[in-house]
PDB file of C-alpha atoms in Angstrom:
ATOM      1  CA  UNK A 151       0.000   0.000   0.000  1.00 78.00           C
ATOM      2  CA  UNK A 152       0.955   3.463  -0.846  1.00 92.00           C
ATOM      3  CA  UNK A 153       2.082   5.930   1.952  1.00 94.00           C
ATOM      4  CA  UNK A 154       0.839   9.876   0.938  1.00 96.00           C
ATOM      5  CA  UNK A 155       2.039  13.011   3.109  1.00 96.00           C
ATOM      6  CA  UNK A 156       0.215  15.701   2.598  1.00 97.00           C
ATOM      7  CA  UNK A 157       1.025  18.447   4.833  1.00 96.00           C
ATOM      8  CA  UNK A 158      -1.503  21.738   5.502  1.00 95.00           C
ATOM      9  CA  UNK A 159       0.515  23.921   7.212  1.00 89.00           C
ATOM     10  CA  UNK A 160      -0.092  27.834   7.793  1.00 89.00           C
ATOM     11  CA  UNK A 161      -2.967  29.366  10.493  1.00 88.00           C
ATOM     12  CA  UNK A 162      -5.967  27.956  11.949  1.00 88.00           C
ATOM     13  CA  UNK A 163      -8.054  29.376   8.817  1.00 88.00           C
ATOM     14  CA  UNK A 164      -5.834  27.613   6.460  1.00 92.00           C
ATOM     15  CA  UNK A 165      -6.177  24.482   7.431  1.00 94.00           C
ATOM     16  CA  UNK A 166     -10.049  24.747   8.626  1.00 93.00           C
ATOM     17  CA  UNK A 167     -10.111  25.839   4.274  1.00 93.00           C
ATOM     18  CA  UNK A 168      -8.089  22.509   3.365  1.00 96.00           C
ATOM     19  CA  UNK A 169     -10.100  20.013   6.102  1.00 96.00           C
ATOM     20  CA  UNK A 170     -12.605  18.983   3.346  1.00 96.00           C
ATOM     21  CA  UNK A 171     -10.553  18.624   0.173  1.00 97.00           C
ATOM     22  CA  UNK A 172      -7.940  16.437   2.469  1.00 97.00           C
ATOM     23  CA  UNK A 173     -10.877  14.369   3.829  1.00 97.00           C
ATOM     24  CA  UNK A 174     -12.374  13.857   0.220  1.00 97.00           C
ATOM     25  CA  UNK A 175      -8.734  13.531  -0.992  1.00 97.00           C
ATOM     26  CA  UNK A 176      -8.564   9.953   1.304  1.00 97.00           C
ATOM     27  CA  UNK A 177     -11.892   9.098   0.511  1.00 97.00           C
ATOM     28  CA  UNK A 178     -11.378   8.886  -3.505  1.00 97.00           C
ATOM     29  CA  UNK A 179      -7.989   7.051  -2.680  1.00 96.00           C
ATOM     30  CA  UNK A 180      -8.488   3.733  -0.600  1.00 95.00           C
ATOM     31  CA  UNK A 181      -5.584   2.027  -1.740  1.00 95.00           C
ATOM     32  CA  UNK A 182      -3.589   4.756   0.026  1.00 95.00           C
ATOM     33  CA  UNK A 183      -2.661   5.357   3.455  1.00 96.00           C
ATOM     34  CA  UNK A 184      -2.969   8.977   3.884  1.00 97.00           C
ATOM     35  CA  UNK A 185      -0.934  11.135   6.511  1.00 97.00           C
ATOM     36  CA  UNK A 186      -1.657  14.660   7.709  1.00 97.00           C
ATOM     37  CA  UNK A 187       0.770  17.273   8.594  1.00 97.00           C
ATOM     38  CA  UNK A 188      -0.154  20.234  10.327  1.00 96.00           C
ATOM     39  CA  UNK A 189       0.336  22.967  12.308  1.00 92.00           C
ATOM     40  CA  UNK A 190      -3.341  22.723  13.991  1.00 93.00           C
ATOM     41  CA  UNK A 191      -3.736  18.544  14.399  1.00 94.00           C
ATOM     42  CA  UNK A 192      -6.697  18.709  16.371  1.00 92.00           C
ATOM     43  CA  UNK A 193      -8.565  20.881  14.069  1.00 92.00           C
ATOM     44  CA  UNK A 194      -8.370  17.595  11.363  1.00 95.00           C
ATOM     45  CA  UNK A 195      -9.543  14.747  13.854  1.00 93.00           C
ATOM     46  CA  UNK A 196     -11.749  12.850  12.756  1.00 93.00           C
ATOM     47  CA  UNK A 197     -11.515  13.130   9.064  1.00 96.00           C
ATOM     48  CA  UNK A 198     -12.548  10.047   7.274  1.00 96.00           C
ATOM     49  CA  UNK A 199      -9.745   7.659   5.810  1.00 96.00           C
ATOM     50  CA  UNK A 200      -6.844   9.544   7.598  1.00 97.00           C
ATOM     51  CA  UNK A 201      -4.379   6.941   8.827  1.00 96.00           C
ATOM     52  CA  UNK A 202      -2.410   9.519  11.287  1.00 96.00           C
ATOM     53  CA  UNK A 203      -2.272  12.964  11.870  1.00 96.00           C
ATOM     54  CA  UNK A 204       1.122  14.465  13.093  1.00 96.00           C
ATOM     55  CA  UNK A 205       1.637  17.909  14.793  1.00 95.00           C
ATOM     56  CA  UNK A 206       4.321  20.021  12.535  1.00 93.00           C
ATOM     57  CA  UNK A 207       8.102  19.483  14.145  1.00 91.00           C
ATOM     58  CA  UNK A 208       7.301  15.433  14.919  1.00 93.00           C
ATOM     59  CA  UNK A 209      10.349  14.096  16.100  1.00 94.00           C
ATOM     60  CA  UNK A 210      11.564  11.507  13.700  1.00 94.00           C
ATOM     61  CA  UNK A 211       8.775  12.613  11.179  1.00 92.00           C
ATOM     62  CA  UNK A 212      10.760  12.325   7.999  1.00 93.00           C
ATOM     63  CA  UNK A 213      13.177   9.316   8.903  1.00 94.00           C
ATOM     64  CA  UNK A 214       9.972   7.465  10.093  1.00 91.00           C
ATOM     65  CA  UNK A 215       6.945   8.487   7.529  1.00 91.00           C
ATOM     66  CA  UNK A 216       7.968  11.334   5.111  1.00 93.00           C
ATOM     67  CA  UNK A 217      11.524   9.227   3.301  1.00 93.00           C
ATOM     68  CA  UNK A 218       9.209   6.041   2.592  1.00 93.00           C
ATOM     69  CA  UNK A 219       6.011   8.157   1.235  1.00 94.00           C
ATOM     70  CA  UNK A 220       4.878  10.709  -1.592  1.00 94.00           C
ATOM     71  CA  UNK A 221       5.026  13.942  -0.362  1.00 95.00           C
ATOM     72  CA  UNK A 222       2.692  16.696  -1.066  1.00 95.00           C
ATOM     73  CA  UNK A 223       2.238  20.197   0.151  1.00 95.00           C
ATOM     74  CA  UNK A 224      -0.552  21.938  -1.713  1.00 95.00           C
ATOM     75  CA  UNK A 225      -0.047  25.625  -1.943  1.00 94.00           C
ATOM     76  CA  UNK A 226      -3.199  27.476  -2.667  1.00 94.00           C
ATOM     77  CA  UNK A 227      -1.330  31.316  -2.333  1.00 91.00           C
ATOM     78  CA  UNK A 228       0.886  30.412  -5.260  1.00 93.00           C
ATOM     79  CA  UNK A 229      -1.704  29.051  -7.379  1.00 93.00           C
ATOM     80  CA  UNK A 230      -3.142  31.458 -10.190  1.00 92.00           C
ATOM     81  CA  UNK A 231      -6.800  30.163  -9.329  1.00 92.00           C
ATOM     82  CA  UNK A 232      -6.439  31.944  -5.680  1.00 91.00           C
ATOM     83  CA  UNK A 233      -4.505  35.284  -6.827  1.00 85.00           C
ATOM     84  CA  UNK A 234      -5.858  35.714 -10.460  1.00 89.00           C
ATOM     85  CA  UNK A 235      -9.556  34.109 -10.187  1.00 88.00           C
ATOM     86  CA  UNK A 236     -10.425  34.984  -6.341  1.00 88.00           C
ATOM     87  CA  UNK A 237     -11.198  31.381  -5.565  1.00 91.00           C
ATOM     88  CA  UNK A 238     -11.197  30.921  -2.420  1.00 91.00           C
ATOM     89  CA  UNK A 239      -8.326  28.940  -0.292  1.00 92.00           C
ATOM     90  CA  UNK A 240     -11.122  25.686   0.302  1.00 93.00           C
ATOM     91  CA  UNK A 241     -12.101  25.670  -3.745  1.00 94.00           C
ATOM     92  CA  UNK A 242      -8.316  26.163  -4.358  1.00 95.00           C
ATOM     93  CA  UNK A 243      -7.263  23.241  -2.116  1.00 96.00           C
ATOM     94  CA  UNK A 244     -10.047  20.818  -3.555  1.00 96.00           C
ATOM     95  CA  UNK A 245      -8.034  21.394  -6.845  1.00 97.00           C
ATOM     96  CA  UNK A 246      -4.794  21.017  -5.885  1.00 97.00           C
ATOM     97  CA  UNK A 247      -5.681  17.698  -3.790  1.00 97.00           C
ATOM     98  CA  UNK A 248      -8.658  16.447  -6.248  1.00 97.00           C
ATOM     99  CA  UNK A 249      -8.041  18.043  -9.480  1.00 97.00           C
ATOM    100  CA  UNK A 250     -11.828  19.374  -9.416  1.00 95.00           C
ATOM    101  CA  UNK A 251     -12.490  23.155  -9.623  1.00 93.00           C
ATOM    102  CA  UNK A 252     -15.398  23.136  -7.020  1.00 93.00           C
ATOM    103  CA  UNK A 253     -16.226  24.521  -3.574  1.00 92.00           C
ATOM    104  CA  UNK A 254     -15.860  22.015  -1.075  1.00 91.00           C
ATOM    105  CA  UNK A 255     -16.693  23.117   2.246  1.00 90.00           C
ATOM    106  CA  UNK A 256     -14.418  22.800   5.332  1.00 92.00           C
ATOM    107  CA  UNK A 257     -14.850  20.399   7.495  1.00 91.00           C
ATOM    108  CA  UNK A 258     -14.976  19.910  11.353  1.00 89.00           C
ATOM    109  CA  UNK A 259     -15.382  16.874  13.714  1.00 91.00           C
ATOM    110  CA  UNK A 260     -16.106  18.119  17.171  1.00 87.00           C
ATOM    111  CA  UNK A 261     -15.728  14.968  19.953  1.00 87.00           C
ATOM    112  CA  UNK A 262     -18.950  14.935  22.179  1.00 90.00           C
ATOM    113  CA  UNK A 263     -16.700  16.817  25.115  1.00 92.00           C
ATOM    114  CA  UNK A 264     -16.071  19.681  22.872  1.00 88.00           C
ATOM    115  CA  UNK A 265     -19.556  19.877  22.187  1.00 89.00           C
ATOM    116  CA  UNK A 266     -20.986  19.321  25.764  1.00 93.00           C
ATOM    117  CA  UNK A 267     -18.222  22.175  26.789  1.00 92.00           C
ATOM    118  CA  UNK A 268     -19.631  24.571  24.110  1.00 87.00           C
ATOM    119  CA  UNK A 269     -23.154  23.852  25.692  1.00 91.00           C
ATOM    120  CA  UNK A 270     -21.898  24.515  28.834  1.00 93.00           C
ATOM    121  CA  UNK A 271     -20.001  27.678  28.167  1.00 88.00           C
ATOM    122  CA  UNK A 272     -23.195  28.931  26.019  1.00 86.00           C
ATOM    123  CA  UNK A 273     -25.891  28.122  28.906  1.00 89.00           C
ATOM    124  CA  UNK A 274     -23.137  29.741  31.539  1.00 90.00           C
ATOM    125  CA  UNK A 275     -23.392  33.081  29.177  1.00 86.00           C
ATOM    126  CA  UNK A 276     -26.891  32.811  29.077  1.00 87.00           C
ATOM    127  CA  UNK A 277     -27.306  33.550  33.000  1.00 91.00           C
ATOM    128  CA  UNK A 278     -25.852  36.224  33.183  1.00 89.00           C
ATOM    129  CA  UNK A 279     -28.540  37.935  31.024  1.00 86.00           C
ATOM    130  CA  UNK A 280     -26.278  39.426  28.381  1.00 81.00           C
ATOM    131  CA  UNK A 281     -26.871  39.074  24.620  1.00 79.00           C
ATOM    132  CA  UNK A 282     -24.339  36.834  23.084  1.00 72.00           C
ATOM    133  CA  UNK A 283     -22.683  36.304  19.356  1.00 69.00           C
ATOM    134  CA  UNK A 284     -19.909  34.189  18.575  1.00 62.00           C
ATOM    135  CA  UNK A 285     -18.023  34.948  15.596  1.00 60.00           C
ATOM    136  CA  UNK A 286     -14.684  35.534  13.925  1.00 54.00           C
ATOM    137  CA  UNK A 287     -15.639  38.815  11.842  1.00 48.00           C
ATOM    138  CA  UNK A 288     -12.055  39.735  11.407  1.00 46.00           C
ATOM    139  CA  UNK A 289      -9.355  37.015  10.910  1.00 50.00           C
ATOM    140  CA  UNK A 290      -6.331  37.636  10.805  1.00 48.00           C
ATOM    141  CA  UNK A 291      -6.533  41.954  11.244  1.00 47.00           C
ATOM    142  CA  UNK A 292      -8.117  41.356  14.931  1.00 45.00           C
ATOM    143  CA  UNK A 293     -10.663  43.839  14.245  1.00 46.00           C
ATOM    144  CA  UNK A 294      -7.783  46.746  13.552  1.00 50.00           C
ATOM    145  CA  UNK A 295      -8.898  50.173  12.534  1.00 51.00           C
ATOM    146  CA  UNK A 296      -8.640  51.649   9.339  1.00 52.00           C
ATOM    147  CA  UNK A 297      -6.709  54.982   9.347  1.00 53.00           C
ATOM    148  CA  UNK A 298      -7.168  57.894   7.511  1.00 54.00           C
ATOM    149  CA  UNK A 299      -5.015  59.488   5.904  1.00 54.00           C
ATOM    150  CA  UNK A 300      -5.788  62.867   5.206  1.00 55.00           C
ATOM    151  CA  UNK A 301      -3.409  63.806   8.594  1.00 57.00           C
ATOM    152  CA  UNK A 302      -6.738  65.400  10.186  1.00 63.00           C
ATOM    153  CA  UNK A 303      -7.575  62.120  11.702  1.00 62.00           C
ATOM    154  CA  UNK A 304     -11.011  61.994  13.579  1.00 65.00           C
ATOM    155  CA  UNK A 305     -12.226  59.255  15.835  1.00 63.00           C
ATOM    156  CA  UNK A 306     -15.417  59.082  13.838  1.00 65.00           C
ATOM    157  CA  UNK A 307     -13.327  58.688  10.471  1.00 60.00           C
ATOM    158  CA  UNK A 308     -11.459  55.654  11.425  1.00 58.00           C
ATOM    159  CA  UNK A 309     -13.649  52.319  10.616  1.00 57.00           C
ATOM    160  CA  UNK A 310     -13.261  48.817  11.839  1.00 53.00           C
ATOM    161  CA  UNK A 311     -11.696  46.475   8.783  1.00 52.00           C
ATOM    162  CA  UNK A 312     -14.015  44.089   7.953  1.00 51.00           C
ATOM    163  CA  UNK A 313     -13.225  41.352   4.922  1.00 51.00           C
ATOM    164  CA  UNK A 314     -15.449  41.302   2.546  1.00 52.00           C
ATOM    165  CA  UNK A 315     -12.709  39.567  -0.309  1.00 51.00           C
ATOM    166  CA  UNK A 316     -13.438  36.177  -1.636  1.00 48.00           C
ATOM    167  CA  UNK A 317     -11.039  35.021   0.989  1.00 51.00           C
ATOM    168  CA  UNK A 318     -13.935  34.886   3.685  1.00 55.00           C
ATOM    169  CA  UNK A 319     -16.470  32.567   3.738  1.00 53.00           C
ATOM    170  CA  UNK A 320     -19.768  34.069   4.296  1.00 53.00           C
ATOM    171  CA  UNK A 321     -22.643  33.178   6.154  1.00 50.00           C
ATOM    172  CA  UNK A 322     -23.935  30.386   3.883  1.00 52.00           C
ATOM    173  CA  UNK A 323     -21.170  27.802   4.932  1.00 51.00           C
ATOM    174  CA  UNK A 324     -21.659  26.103   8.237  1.00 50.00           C
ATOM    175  CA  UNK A 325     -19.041  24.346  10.189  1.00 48.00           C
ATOM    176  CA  UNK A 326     -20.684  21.358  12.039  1.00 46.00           C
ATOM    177  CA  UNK A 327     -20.400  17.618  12.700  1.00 40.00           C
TER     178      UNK A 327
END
């Protein structure tokens, strides 16, 4: 049986956007043992027809796995689909890995503790009587302000950044079981 490395390295964004095309990457090849590399392990758990997944700086990683397997780091920034097209990094992925040019959404498996802590943490929010939202609006900017630049900066000129590229996913993609 073949050995594959594929390794999804970057922030926890990145490889959230490559989760699906790696799962449906294992899926369409059986006769493959498939590897994961990554700087977030825990963020691919339980993706389907993973053999291992292996936090980024294993010891022994290349001498043990990596030398006796194909290697393959998908790089969706350097591909002209990303930068030229405005694909986003998930549709860009699913082409590297699967050779199709089509959305596939990301992909989370959260363990029955995670979930039962998110309950928890939710209903402990709820008592205190306070409205609640929980979202990741910004990314990667942390909700930094625009500046003007005229020099005659105003409080009431400067605007929160908010992403509205093809690089975000919008509202219509849900991240679930």
């Amino acid at each position: 049986m073949e050995n594959i490395v594929i390794r999804l390295d970057g922030g926890i964004g990145r490889v959230i956007a490559g989760s699906g095309a790696l799962e449906k990457y294992a899926l369409k090849n059986p006769d493959k043992k498939v590897y994961a590399v990554t700087s977030f392990p825990q963020v691919l758990n339980g993706l389907e027809g993973i053999e291992r997944i292996y936090p980024i700086g294993t010891p022994f990683l290349y001498e043990d796995i990596i030398s006796k397997s194909d290697y393959q780091e998908p790089e969706p920034y350097n591909d002209y689909r990303y930068y030229a097209e405005n694909k986003h990094l998930a549709q860009v992925f699913n082409y590297l890995l699967n050779k199709e040019d089509e959305m596939i959404a990301p992909k989370i498996i959260l363990t029955e503790n995670e979930i039962s802590g998110a309950k928890q943490f939710v209903a402990e929010q709820r008592k205190t009587g306070k409205k609640m939202v929980l979202i990741q609006p910004w990314g990667s900017s942390g909700g930094k302000v625009n500046t003007c630049t005229t020099g005659d900066c105003k409080p009431e000129d400067q605007k929160p950044m908010i992403d509205e590229s093809y690089r975000s996913m919008g509202t219509e993609f849900e991240i679930g079981r």
